Coordinates of C-alpha atoms in Angstrom, one line a residue:
X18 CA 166.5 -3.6 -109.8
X19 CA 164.6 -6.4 -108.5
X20 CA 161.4 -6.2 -107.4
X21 CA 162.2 -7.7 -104.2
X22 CA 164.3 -4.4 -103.3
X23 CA 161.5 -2.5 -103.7
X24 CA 159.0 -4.2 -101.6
X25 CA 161.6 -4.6 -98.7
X26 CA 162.0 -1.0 -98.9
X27 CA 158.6 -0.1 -99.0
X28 CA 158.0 -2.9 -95.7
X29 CA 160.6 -0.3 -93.8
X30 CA 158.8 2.9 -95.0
X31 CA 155.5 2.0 -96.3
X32 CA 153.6 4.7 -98.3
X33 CA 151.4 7.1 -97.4
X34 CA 149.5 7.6 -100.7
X35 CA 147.3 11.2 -101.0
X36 CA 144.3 10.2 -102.1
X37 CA 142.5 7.4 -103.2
X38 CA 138.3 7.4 -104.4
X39 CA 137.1 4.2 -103.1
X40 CA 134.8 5.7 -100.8
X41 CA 132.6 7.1 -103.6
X42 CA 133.2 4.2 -105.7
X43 CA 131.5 2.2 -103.1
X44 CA 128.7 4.4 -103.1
X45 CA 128.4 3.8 -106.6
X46 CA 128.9 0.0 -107.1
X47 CA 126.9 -1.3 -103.5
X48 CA 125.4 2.2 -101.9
X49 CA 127.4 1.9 -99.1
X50 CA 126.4 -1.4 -98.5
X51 CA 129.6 -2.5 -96.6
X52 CA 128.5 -6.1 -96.5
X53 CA 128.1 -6.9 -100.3
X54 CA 131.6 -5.7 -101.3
X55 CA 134.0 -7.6 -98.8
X56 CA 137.3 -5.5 -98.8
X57 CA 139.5 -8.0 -97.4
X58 CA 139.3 -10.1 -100.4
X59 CA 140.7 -9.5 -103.5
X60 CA 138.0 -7.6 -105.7
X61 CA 137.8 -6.8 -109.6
X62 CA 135.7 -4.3 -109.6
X63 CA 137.6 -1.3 -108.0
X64 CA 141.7 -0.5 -107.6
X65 CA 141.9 -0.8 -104.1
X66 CA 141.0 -3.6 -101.4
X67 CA 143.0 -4.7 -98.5
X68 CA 144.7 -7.0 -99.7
X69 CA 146.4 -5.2 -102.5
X70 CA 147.1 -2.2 -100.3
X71 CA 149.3 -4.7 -98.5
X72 CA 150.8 -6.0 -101.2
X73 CA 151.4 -2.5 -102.3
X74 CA 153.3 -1.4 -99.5
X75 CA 150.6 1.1 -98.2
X76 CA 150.8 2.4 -94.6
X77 CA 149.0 5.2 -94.9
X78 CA 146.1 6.4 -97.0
X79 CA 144.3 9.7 -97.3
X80 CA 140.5 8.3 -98.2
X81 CA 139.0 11.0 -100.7
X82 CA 135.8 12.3 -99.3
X83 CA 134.6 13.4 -102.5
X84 CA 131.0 14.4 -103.7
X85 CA 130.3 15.6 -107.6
X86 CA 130.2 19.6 -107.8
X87 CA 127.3 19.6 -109.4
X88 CA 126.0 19.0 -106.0
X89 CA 126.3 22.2 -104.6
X90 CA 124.5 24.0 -101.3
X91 CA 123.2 21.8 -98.8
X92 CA 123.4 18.4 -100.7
X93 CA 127.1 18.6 -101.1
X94 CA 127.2 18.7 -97.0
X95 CA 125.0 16.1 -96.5
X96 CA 126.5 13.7 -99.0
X97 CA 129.9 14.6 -97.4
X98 CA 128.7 13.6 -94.3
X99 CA 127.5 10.3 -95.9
X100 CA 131.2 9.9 -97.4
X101 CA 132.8 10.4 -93.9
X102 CA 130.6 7.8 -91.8
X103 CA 131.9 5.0 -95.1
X104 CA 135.3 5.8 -93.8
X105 CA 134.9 5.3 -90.4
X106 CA 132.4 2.3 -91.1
X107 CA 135.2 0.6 -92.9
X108 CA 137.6 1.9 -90.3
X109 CA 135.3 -0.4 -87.8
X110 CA 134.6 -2.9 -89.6
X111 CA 137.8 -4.1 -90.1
X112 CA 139.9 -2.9 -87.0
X113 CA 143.0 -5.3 -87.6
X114 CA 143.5 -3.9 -91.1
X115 CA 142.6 -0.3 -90.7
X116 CA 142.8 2.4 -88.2
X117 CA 141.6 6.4 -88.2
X118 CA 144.2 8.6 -88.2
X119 CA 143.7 12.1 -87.7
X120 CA 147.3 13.6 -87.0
X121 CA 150.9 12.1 -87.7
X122 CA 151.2 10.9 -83.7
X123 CA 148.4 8.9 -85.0
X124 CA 149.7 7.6 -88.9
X125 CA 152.5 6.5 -86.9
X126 CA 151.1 4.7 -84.1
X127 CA 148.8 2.9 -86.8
X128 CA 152.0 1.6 -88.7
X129 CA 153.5 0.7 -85.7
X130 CA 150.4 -1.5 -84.6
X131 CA 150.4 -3.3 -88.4
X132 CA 147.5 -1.2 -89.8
X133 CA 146.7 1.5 -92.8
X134 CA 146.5 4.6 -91.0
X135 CA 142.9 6.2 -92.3
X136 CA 143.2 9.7 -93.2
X137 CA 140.4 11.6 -94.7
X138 CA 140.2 14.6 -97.8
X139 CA 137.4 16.3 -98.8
X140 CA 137.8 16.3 -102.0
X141 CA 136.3 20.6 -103.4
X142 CA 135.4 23.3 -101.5
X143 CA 131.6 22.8 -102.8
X144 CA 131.7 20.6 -99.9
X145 CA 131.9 23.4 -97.5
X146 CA 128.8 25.1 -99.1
X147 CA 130.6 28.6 -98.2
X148 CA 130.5 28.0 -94.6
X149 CA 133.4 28.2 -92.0
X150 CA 130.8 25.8 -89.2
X151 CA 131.2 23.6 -91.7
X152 CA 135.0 23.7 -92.5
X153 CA 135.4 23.2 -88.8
X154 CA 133.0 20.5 -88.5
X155 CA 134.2 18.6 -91.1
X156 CA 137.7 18.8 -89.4
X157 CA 136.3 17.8 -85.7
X158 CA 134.9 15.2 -87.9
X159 CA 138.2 13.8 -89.0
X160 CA 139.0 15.5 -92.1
X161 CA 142.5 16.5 -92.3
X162 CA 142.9 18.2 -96.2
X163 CA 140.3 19.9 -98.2
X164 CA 140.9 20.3 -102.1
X165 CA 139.7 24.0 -102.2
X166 CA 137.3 23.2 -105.5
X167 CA 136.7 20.5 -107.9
X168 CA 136.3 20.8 -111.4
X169 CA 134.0 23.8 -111.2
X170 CA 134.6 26.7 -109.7
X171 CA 133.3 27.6 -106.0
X172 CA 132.4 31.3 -105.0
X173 CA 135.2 32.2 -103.6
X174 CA 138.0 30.3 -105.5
X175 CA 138.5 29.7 -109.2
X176 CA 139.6 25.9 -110.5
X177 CA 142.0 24.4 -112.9
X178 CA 139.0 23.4 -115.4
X179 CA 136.5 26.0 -114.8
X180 CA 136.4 29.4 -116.8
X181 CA 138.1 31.9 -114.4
X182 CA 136.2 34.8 -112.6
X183 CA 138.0 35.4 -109.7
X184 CA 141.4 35.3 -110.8
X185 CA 142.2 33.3 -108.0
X186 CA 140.7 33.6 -104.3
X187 CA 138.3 36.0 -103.3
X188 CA 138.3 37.6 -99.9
X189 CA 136.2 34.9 -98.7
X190 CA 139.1 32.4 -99.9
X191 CA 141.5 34.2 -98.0
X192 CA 139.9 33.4 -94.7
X193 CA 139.2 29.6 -95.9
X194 CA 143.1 29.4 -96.4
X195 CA 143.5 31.4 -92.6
X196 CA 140.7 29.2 -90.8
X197 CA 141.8 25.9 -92.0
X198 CA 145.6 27.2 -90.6
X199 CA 144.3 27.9 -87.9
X200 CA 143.0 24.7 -87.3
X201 CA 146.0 22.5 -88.8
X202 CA 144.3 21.2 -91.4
X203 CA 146.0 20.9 -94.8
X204 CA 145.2 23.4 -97.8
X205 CA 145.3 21.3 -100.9
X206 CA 145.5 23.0 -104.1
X207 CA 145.2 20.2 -106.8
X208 CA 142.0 20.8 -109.2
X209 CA 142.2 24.8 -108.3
X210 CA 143.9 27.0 -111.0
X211 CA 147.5 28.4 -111.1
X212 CA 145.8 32.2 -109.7
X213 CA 144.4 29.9 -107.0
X214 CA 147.4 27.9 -106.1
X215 CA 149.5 31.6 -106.3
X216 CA 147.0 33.3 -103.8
X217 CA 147.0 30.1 -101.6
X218 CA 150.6 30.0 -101.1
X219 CA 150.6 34.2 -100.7
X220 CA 148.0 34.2 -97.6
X221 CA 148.9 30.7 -95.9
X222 CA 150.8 30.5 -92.8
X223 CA 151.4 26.4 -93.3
X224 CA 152.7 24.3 -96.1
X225 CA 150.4 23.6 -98.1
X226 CA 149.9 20.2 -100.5
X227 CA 148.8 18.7 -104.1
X228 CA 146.9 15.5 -103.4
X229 CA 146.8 14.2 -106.5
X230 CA 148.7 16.5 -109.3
X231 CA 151.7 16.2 -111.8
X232 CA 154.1 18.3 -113.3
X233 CA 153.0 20.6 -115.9
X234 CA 156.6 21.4 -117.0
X235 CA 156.0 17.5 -118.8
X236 CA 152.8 17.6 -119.4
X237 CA 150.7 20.9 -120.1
X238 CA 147.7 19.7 -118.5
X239 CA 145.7 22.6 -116.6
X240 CA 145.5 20.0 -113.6
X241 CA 149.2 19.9 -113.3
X242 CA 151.6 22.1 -111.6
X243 CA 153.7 25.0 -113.2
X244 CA 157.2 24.8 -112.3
X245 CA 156.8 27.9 -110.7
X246 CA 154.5 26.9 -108.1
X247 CA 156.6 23.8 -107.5
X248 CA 159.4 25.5 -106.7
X249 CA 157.7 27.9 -104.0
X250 CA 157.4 25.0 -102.5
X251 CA 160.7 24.3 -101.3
X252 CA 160.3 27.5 -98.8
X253 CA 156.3 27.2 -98.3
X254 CA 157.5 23.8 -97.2
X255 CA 154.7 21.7 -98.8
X256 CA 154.4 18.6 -100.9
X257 CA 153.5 17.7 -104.7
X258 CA 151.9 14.4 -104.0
X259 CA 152.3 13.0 -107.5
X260 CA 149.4 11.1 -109.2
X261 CA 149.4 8.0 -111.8
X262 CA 146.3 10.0 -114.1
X263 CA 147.2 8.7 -117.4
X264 CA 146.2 12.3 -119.0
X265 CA 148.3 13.8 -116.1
X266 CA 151.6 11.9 -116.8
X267 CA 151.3 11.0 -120.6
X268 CA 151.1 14.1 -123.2
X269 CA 149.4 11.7 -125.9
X270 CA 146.8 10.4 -123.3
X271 CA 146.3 14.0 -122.5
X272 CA 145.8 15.0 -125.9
X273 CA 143.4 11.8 -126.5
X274 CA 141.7 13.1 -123.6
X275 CA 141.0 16.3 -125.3
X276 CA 139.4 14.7 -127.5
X277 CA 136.7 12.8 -125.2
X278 CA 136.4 16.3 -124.2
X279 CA 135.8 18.1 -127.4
X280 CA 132.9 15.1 -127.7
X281 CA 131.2 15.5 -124.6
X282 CA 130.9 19.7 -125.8
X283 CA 129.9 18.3 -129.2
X284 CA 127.0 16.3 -127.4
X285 CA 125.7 18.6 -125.1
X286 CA 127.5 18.0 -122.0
X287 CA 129.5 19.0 -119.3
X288 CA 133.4 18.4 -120.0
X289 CA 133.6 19.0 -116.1
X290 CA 131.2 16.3 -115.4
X291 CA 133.4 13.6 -113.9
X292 CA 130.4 11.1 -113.4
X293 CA 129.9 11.5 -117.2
X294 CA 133.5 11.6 -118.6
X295 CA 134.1 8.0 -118.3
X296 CA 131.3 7.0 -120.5
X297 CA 132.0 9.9 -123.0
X298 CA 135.6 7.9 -123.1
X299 CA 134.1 4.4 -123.6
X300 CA 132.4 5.8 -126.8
X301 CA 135.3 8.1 -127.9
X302 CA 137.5 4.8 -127.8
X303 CA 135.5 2.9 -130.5
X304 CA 136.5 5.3 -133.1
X305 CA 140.0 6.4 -131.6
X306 CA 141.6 3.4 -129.4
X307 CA 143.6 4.9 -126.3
X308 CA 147.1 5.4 -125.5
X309 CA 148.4 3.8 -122.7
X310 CA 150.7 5.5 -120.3
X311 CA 153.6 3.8 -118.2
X312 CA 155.2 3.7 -115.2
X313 CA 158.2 5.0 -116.7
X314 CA 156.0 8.4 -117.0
X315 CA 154.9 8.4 -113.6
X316 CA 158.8 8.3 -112.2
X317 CA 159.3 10.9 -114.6
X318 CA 156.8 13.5 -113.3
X319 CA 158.6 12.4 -109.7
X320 CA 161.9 13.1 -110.3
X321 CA 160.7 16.5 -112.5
X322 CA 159.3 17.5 -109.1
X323 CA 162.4 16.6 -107.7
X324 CA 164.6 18.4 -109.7
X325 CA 162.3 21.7 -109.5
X326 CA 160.8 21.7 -105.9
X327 CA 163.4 19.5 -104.1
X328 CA 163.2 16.1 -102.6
X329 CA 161.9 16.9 -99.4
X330 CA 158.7 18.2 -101.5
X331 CA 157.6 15.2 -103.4
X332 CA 155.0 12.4 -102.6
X333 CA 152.6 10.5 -103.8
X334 CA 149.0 10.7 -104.6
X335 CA 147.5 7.9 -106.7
X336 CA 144.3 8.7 -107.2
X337 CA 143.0 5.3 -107.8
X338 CA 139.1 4.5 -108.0
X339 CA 139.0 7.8 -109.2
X340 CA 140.2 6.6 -112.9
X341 CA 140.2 4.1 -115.3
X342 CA 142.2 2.5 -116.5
X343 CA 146.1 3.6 -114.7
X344 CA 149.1 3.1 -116.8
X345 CA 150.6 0.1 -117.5
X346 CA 152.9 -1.2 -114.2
X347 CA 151.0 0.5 -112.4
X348 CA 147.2 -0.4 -112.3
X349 CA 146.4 -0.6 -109.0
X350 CA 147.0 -0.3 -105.6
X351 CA 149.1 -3.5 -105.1
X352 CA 151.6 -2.0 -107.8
X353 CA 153.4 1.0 -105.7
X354 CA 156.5 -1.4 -105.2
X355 CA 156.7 -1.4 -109.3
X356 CA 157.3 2.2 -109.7
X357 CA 159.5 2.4 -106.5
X358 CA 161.8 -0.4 -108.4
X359 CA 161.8 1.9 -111.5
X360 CA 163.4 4.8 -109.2
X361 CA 165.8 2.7 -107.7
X362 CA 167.0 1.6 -111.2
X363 CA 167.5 5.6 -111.8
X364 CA 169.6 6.0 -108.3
X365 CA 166.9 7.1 -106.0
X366 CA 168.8 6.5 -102.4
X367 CA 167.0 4.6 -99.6
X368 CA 166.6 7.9 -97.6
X369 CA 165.0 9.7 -100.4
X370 CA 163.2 7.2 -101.3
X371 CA 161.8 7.2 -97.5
X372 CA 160.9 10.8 -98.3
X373 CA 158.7 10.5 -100.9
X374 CA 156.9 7.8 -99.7
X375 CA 156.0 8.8 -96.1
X376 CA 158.5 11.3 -94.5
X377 CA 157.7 14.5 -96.9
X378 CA 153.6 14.0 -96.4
X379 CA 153.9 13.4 -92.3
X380 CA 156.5 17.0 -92.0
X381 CA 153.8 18.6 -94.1
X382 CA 151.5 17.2 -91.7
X383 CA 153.0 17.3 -88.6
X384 CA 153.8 21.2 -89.9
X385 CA 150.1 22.1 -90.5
X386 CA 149.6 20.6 -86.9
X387 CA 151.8 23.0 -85.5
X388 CA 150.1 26.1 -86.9
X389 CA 146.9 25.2 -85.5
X390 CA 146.0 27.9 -82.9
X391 CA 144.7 25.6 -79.5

């Protein structure tokens, strides 16, 4: 199927992609600094710019606004804070490109004006510091998802890669799940464990979402979703946004990634510690080079969440500028048409494909909207 297909599809239902780390990446490489790191140009140094969401047919992008666990209690809040006022920064700073979005009226107006609709994530429940003022702030902020944790656990909910205490929400959980209902904001369970994701969908009143999450029934990662969770979806009504991780899509890049794992343990530190992991897999590649996972993989998670959850219950969740490197075909943000080509080759219709690029995430939304008590 000719690429060509795939981008004129994509210019008739552009994407609404999950979640995407530039925001902390730009803390990282200029500090914020807006200025020194030009997005409408073409950059090297991260996965995403303007001009390759363009080219990759993006309409719509949930910006993660993600903080390391490690900084828990009042820093987490603050550096949250600072993660929400890059977004709407970049928002004004470049008005013809961007727009803030904070409810599907709004994702669609932006596409109809020519701009990325700006949607923002808070990316672990750490960032919430146990605090229901601050859950609602953060949404009166913007902030339409919240990853309930991270990598570690948070007091009131156990996650994917944390040892489990809980055995899924607490009491305290319970009412996280019931206040962000209550204020339309979406419950999103990728990085929490399967107890977690089971409770979630037990007290929730909305559909809920996975940001950024594959299918565990192809891969047995922990971050992944059983098959069983995936297919509550199809009357919770939510979406399995469906991420290009190679470790996620790729069971020998998942088993490699064990390994960078089992050395970070070995060398006193914290396998959790995403600000550490990627360095731990520079030096685990000089003895063990990596595998390289494909496109091909990604469609396959897709269509597994197809075939288990429905195709009203699929999307799709990068995660770019939040690893490195993405599988071949699909190494950046400009590369979406590349993997919607691949399902077209496999018989994906145009209306299904209009589903899991945009019309699955904005029901979700539009859903979650519609719980909200006014």
């Amino acid at each position: 199927m000719s690429i060509d297909a795939a981008q004129a599809l994509l210019s008739r239902h552009p994407i609404i992609d999950g979640h995407n780390d530039l925001p902390y990446a730009m803390r990282e490489l200029v500090e914020y600094d807006i200025a020194r790191f030009p997005l409408d140009r073409r950059q090297s140094q991260t996965q995403t710019d303007l001009v390759r969401l363009a080219e990759g047919g993006v309409g719509g992008q949930f910006w993660s606004v993600f903080v390391p666990a490690a900084w828990a209690g009042e820093r987490a809040v603050s550096a949250t804070l600072e993660q929400i006022d890059f977004v709407r920064r970049m928002v004004a700073r470049y008005p013809d490109h961007l727009a803030l979005a904070t409810s599907a009226d709004e994702v669609e107006a932006a596409c109809a004006a020519g701009r990325i609709a700006s949607l923002m994530g808070a990316e672990g429940g750490h960032s919430i510091d146990s605090s229901l003022a601050v859950l609602r702030t953060l949404y009166r902020l913007g902030v339409r998802y919240l990853t309930l944790t991270h990598n570690d656990n948070v007091p009131w909910a156990d996650s994917a890669t944390d040892e489990p205490v809980l055995g899924g929400l607490s009491d305290f959980g319970r009412e996280v799940v019931r206040q962000m209902n209550g204020l339309g904001m979406l419950v999103d369970l990728s990085h929490v464990a399967a107890t977690t994701m089971r409770d979630a969908l037990a007290v929730t009143r909305a559909p809920v979402i996975f940001s950024h999450s594959s299918a565990r029934g192809l891969v047995d990662h922990v971050r992944n979703v059983p098959d069983d969770v995936l297919a509550s979806l199809a009357t919770n009504g939510g979406v399995c946004m469906v991420t290009c991780v190679p470790a996620f899509v790729s069971t020998d890049c998942y088993e490699w990634d064990a390994g960078v794992l089992e050395l970070m343990r070995a060398e006193g530190e914290n396998p959790r510690d995403w600000t550490t992991h990627t360095a731990a897999a520079i030096r685990y590649s000089q003895r063990y080079p990596s595998p390289v996972a494909t496109v091909r993989q990604v469609a396959d998670h897709v269509e597994h969440v197809r075939a288990v959850a429905g195709v009203a219950h699929v999307g799709i969740g990068g995660d770019f500028d939040g690893c490195k490197p993405m599988p071949n075909g699909i190494s950046d943000v400009s590369m979406y048409p590349t993997l919607i080509a691949e399902l077209l080759d496999r018989g994906w219709s145009e209306p299904e494909l209009a589903a899991l690029a945009r019309g699955n995430i904005l029901r979700t939304l539009r859903d979650a909207e519609d719980c909200a008590v006014n």
